[in-house]
PDB file of C-alpha atoms in Angstrom:
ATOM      1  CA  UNK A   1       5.763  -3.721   9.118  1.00 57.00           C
ATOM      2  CA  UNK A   2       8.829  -5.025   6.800  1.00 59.00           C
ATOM      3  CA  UNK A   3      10.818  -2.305   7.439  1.00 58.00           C
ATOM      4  CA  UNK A   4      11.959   0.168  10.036  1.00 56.00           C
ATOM      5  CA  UNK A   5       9.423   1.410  12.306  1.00 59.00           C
ATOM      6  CA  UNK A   6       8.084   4.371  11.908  1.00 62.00           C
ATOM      7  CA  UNK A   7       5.390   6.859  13.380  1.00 57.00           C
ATOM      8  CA  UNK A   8       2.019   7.226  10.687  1.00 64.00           C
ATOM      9  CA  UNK A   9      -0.911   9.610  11.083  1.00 69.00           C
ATOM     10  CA  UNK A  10      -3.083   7.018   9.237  1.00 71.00           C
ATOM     11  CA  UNK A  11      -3.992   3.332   8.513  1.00 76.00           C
ATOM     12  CA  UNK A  12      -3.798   1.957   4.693  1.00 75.00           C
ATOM     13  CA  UNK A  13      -5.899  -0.718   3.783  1.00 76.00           C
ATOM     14  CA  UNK A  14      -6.662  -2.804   0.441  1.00 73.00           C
ATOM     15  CA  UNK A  15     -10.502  -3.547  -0.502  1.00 77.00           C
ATOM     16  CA  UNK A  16     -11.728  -5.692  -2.859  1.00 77.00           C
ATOM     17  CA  UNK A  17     -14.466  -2.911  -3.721  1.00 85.00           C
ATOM     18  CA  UNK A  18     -16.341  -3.273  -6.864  1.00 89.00           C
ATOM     19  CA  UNK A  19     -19.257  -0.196  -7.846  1.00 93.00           C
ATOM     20  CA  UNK A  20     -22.253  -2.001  -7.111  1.00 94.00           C
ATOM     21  CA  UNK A  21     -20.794  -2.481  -2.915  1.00 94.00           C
ATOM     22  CA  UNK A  22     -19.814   1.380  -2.987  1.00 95.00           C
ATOM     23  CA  UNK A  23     -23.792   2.675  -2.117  1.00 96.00           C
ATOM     24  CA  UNK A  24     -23.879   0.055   1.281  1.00 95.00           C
ATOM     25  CA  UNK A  25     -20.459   0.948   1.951  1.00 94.00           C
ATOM     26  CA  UNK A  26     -21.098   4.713   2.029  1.00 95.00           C
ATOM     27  CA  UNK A  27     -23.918   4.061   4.193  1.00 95.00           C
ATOM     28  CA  UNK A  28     -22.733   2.173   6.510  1.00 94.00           C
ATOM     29  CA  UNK A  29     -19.848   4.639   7.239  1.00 94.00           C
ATOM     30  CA  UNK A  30     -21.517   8.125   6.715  1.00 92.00           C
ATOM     31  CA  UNK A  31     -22.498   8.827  10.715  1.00 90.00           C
ATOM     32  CA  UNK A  32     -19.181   7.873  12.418  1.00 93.00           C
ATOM     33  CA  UNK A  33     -16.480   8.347   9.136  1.00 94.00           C
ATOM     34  CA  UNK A  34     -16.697  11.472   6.714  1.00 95.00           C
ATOM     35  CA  UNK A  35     -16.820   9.502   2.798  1.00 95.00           C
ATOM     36  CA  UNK A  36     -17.811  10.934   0.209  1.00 95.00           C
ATOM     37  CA  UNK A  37     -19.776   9.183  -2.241  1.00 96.00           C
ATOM     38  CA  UNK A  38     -18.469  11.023  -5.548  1.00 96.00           C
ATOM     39  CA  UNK A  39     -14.787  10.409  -4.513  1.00 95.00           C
ATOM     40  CA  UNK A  40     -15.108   6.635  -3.806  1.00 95.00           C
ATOM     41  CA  UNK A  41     -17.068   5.890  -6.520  1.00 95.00           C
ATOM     42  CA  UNK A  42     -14.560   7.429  -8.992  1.00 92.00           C
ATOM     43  CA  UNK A  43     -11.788   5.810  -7.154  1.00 90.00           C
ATOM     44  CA  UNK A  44     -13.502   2.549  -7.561  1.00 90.00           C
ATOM     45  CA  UNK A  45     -13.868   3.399 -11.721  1.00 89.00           C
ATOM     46  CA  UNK A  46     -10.092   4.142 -11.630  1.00 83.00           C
ATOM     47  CA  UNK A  47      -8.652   1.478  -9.754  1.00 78.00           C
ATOM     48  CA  UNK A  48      -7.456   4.359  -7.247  1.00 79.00           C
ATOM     49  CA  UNK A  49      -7.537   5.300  -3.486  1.00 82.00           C
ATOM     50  CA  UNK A  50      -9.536   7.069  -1.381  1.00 90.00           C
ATOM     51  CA  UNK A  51      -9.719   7.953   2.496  1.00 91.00           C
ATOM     52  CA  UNK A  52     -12.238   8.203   5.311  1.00 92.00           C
ATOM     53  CA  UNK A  53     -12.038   9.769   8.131  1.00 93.00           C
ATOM     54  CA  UNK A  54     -13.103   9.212  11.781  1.00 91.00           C
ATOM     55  CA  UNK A  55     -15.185  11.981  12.637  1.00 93.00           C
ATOM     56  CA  UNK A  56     -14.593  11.685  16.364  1.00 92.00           C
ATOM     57  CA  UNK A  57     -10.949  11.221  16.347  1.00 90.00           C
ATOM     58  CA  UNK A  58     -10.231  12.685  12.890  1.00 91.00           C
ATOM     59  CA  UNK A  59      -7.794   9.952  12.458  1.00 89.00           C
ATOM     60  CA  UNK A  60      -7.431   8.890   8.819  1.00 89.00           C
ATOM     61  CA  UNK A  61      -7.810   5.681   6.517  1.00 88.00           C
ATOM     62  CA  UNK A  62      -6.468   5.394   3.017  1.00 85.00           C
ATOM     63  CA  UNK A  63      -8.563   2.571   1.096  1.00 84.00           C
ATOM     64  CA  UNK A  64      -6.457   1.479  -1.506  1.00 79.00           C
ATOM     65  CA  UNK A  65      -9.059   0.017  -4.081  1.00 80.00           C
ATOM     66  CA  UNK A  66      -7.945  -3.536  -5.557  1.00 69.00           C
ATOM     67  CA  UNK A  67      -7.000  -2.949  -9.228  1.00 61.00           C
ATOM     68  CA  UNK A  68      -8.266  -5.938 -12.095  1.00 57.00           C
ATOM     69  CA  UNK A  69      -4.371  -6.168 -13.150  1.00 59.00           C
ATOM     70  CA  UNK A  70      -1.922  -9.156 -12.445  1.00 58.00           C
ATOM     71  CA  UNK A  71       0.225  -7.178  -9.973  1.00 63.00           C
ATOM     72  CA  UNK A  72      -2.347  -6.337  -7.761  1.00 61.00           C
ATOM     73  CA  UNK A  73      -4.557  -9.627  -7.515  1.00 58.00           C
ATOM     74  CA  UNK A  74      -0.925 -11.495  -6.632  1.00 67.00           C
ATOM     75  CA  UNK A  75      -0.631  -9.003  -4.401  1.00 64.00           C
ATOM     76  CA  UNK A  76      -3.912 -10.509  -2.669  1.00 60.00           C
ATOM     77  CA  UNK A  77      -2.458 -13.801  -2.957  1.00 66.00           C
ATOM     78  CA  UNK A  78       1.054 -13.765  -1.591  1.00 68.00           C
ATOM     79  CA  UNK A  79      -0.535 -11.599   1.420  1.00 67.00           C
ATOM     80  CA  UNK A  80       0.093 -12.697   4.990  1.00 68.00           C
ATOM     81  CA  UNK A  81      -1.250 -12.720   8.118  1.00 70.00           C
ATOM     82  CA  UNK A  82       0.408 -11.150  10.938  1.00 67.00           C
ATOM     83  CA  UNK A  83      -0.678 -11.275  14.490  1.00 70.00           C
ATOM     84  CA  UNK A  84      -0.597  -7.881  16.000  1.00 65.00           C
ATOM     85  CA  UNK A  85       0.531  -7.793  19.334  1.00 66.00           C
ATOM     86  CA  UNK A  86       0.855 -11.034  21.640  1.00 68.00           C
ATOM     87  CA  UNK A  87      -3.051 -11.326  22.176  1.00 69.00           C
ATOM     88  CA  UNK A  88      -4.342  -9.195  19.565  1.00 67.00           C
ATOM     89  CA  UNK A  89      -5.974 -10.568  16.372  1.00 70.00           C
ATOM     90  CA  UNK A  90      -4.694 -11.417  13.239  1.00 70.00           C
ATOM     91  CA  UNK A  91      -4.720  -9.276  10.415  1.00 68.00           C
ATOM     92  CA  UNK A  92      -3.760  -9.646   6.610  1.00 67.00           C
ATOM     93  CA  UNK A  93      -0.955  -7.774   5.387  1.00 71.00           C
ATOM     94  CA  UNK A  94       0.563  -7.811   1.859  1.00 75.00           C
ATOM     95  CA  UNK A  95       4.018  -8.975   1.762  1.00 83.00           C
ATOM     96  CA  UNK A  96       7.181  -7.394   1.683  1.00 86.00           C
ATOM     97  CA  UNK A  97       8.112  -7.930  -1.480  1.00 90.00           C
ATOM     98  CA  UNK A  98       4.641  -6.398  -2.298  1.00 86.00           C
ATOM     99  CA  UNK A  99       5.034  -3.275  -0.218  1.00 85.00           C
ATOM    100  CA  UNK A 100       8.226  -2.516  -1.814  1.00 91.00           C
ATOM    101  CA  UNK A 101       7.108  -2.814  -5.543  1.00 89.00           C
ATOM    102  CA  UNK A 102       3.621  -0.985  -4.602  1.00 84.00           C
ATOM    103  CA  UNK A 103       5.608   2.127  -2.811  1.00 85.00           C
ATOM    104  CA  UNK A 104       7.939   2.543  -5.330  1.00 90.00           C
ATOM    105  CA  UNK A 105       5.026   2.606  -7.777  1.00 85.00           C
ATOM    106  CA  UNK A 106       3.471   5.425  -5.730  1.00 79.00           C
ATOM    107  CA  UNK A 107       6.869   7.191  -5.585  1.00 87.00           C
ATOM    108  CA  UNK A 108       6.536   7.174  -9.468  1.00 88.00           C
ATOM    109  CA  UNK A 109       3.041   8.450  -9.614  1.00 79.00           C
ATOM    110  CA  UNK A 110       3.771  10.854  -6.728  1.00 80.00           C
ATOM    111  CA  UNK A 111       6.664  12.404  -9.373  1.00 88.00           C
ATOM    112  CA  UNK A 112       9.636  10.732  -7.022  1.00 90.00           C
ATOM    113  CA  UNK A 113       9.734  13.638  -4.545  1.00 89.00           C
ATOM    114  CA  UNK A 114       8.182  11.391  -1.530  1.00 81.00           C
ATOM    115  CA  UNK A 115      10.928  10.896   0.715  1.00 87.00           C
ATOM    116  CA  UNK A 116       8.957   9.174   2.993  1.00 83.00           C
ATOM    117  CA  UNK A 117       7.939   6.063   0.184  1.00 85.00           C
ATOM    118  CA  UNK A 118      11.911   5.918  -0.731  1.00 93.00           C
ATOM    119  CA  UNK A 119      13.176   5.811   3.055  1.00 91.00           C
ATOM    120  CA  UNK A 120      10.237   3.259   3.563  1.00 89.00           C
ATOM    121  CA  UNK A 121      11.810   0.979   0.156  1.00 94.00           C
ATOM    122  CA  UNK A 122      15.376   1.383   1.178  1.00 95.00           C
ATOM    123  CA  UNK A 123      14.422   0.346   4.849  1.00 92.00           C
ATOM    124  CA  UNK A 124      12.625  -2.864   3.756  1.00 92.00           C
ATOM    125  CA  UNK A 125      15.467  -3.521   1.255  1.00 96.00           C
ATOM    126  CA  UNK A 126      18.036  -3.289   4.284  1.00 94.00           C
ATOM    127  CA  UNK A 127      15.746  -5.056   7.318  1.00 91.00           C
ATOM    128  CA  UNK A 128      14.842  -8.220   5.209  1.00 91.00           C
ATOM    129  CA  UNK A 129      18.471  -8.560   3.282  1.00 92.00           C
ATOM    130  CA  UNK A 130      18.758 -12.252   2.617  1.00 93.00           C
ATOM    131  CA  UNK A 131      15.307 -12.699   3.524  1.00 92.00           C
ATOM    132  CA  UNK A 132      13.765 -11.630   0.387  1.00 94.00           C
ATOM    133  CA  UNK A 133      12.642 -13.272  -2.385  1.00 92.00           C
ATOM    134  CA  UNK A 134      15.208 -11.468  -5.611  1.00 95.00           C
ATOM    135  CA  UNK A 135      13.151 -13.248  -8.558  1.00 94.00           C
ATOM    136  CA  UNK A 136       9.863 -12.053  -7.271  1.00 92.00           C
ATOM    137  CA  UNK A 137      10.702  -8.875  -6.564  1.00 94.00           C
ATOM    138  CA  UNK A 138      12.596  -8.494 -10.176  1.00 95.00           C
ATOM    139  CA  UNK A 139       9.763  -9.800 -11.842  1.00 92.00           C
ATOM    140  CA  UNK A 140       7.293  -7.561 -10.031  1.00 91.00           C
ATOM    141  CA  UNK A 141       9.371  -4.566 -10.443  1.00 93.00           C
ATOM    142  CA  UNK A 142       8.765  -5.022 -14.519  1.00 93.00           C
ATOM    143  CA  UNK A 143       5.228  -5.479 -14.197  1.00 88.00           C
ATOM    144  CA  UNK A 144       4.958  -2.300 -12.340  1.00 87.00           C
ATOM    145  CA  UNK A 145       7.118  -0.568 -14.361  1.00 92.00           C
ATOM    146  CA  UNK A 146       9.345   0.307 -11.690  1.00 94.00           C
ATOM    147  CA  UNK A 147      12.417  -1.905 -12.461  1.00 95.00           C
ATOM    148  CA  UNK A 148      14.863   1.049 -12.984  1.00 97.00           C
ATOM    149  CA  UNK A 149      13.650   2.387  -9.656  1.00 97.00           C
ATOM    150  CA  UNK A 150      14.246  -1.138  -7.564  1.00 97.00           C
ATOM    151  CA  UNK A 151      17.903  -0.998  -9.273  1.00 97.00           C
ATOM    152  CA  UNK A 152      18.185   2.604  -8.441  1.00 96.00           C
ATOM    153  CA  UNK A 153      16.830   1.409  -4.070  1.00 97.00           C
ATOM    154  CA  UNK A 154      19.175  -1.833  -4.124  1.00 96.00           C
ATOM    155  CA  UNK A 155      21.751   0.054  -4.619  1.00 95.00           C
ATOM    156  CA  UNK A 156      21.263   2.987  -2.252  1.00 94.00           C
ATOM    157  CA  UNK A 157      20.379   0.141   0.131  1.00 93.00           C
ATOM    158  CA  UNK A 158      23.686  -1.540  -0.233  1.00 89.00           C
ATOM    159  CA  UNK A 159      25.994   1.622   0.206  1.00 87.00           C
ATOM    160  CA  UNK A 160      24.192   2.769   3.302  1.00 67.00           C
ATOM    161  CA  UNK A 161      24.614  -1.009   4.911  1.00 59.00           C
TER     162      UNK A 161
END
């Protein structure tokens, strides 16, 4: 969305998802989505992800459980809502300076081999130049733990401009 576009093979989404919602949740999903029970459950204990699948399309969803932490309940709060298409409805979407710190912290857990997160990063950095907000986004990157890696994409964002 903040970036450059981009073809995906799935849908991410955040949930507010808490153990004791995880049974109707299951349930309500289980005849049109494969989810397992097992996986989101322990994804829900771990602050973690998990994915369903549309059984008659097999196209995926990655459910990106909301974490208790700072970072991720701002995250909630600074979201926006973005119309999709000119009659479509709206939908909430974190913001940019969000979606940069979150993929560089899934670069980091991912071992920092995901070319796809880092292109994703450096294209935000370069589409919203100017447009960002710096302080957030350095203040962010600390909480994360990813401050070294924003440094490292600002920079490799600036060369290739």
């Amino acid at each position: 969305m903040w970036g450059e576009p981009r073809s995906t093979q799935d849908v991410d989404i955040g949930a507010d998802l808490t153990q004791g919602k995880v049974p109707e949740l299951v349930r309500r999903l289980a005849g049109d989505y494969y989810i397992d029970l097992e996986l989101v459950t322990e994804a829900v204990a771990r602050g973690a992800s998990f994915n369903i699948i549309h059984l008659a399309t097999l196209f995926k969803v990655d459910v990106f459980v909301a974490r208790t932490d700072e970072l991720r309940h701002g995250q909630i709060r600074r979201g926006e809502t973005i119309a999709i298409g000119p009659t479509a409805a709206t939908v909430p979407m974190s913001g940019a300076e969000d979606t940069v710190i979150q993929k560089l912290i899934w670069f980091r857990l991912g071992g920092e081999v995901s070319d796809r997160q880092w292109r994703d990063v450096i294209a935000v950095l370069r589409v919203r130049a100017g447009l960002l907000d710096e302080g957030l986004l350095d203040r962010l990157s600390v909480e994360g733990g990813v401050n070294d890696l924003l440094d490292r994409a600002r920079a490799e964002a600036i060369e290739g401009s």
